[in-house]
Amino acid sequence: MRKPITVLTTLLLLLAMTATASASGNGWRSDSPAGSVKVSSDRKHITVCDLEDDTTEVWAEYATSFLLMHTVKAEKAGGFECGEDSVFFGYITVFKLCFRYNQVAKQCNRSVWIK
């Protein structure tokens, strides 16, 4: 019986530590100086863009309503490039923008939960 309590506690902690996205007609987004990620208003499409012409890697990590985790990466680090992905079953429920400067440790913005 201890396992369900641990899972529930973990989920509650994750919810408490993350930011909630504000809904708009254009969807949801998260930005940093290195890049940006946008989820469409129908929660089926995600686009991540590298905003700097440098060696920074930019990608988005996201989960779907089917509890599947995915990653979409800007195609080329530092080339003002964007990467896109689509969800065919279910919809995107949470996402976060991640980046790595000069091959150093990964950094991510707070997770954005879509309600």
Short mmCIF file of C-alpha atoms in Angstrom, two decimals:
data_model
loop_
_atom_site.label_atom_id
_atom_site.label_comp_id
_atom_site.label_asym_id
_atom_site.label_seq_id
_atom_site.Cartn_x
_atom_site.Cartn_y
_atom_site.Cartn_z
CA MET A 1 0.00 0.00 0.00
CA ARG A 2 2.93 2.31 0.37
CA LYS A 3 3.58 2.62 -3.38
CA PRO A 4 0.29 4.46 -4.26
CA ILE A 5 0.96 6.96 -1.47
CA THR A 6 4.48 7.60 -2.79
CA VAL A 7 3.19 8.12 -6.33
CA LEU A 8 0.46 10.48 -5.14
CA THR A 9 2.92 12.44 -3.02
CA THR A 10 5.32 12.75 -5.95
CA LEU A 11 2.55 14.01 -8.24
CA LEU A 12 1.43 16.58 -5.68
CA LEU A 13 5.00 17.83 -5.24
CA LEU A 14 5.42 18.16 -8.99
CA LEU A 15 2.22 20.16 -9.24
CA ALA A 16 3.25 22.44 -6.40
CA MET A 17 6.66 23.15 -7.93
CA THR A 18 5.53 24.04 -11.45
CA ALA A 19 4.03 27.07 -13.11
CA THR A 20 0.60 27.05 -14.71
CA ALA A 21 0.23 28.37 -18.23
CA SER A 22 -2.30 31.03 -18.99
CA ALA A 23 -4.65 30.12 -21.78
CA SER A 24 -4.98 32.40 -24.75
CA GLY A 25 -6.33 32.13 -28.26
CA ASN A 26 -2.78 31.48 -29.47
CA GLY A 27 -1.95 28.61 -27.12
CA TRP A 28 0.74 28.42 -24.42
CA ARG A 29 4.42 29.34 -24.46
CA SER A 30 7.61 29.51 -22.45
CA ASP A 31 10.54 31.75 -23.34
CA SER A 32 14.16 32.28 -22.37
CA PRO A 33 16.97 34.28 -23.96
CA ALA A 34 18.18 31.04 -25.59
CA GLY A 35 14.90 29.87 -27.10
CA SER A 36 11.15 29.50 -26.95
CA VAL A 37 8.54 26.76 -27.01
CA LYS A 38 4.90 27.11 -28.04
CA VAL A 39 1.98 24.69 -27.76
CA SER A 40 -1.00 25.29 -30.06
CA SER A 41 -4.40 26.16 -28.62
CA ASP A 42 -5.71 22.69 -29.57
CA ARG A 43 -2.79 21.16 -27.56
CA LYS A 44 -1.84 18.94 -30.52
CA HIS A 45 1.26 20.76 -31.87
CA ILE A 46 4.49 21.92 -30.24
CA THR A 47 7.24 24.10 -31.72
CA VAL A 48 10.62 24.84 -30.13
CA CYS A 49 12.95 27.50 -31.56
CA ASP A 50 16.58 28.42 -30.96
CA LEU A 51 16.67 32.24 -30.74
CA GLU A 52 20.42 32.82 -30.60
CA ASP A 53 23.12 32.28 -33.21
CA ASP A 54 25.48 30.47 -30.83
CA THR A 55 26.37 26.96 -29.68
CA THR A 56 23.45 26.61 -27.25
CA GLU A 57 21.31 23.48 -27.67
CA VAL A 58 17.56 24.12 -27.26
CA TRP A 59 14.79 21.55 -26.89
CA ALA A 60 11.40 20.99 -25.26
CA GLU A 61 10.34 18.07 -23.11
CA TYR A 62 6.62 17.35 -22.94
CA ALA A 63 4.08 14.79 -21.82
CA THR A 64 0.71 13.81 -23.22
CA SER A 65 -2.62 12.79 -21.74
CA PHE A 66 -1.56 9.18 -22.40
CA LEU A 67 1.34 9.72 -19.94
CA LEU A 68 3.95 9.48 -22.70
CA MET A 69 7.11 11.63 -22.48
CA HIS A 70 8.58 13.19 -25.64
CA THR A 71 11.40 15.52 -26.67
CA VAL A 72 11.50 17.88 -29.64
CA LYS A 73 14.74 19.68 -30.46
CA ALA A 74 15.53 22.79 -32.47
CA GLU A 75 17.19 21.27 -35.53
CA LYS A 76 20.59 23.01 -35.31
CA ALA A 77 22.07 24.63 -32.25
CA GLY A 78 22.60 28.32 -32.91
CA GLY A 79 21.01 28.58 -36.30
CA PHE A 80 17.74 30.33 -35.48
CA GLU A 81 16.12 26.98 -36.28
CA CYS A 82 12.85 25.48 -35.03
CA GLY A 83 11.71 21.91 -34.45
CA GLU A 84 8.11 20.75 -34.48
CA ASP A 85 6.14 17.74 -33.32
CA SER A 86 2.48 16.70 -33.25
CA VAL A 87 0.36 14.53 -30.98
CA PHE A 88 -2.02 12.19 -32.79
CA PHE A 89 -3.64 10.51 -29.78
CA GLY A 90 -4.59 12.61 -26.77
CA TYR A 91 -3.14 16.07 -26.20
CA ILE A 92 -0.17 17.82 -24.60
CA THR A 93 -0.60 18.27 -20.84
CA VAL A 94 2.75 19.68 -19.68
CA PHE A 95 5.93 21.03 -21.28
CA LYS A 96 9.17 22.75 -20.43
CA LEU A 97 11.90 24.53 -22.37
CA CYS A 98 15.44 23.19 -21.86
CA PHE A 99 18.83 24.36 -23.03
CA ARG A 100 22.53 23.60 -22.67
CA TYR A 101 25.21 26.30 -23.05
CA ASN A 102 28.60 25.14 -24.40
CA GLN A 103 27.99 21.46 -23.60
CA VAL A 104 27.64 22.25 -19.88
CA ALA A 105 24.86 20.91 -17.62
CA LYS A 106 21.25 20.95 -18.85
CA GLN A 107 19.00 23.75 -17.59
CA CYS A 108 15.21 23.89 -17.92
CA ASN A 109 12.53 26.49 -17.34
CA ARG A 110 9.75 25.58 -14.95
CA SER A 111 7.22 23.10 -16.30
CA VAL A 112 4.06 24.62 -17.74
CA TRP A 113 0.91 22.62 -16.96
CA ILE A 114 -1.93 23.19 -19.39
CA LYS A 115 -5.39 23.23 -17.84
#
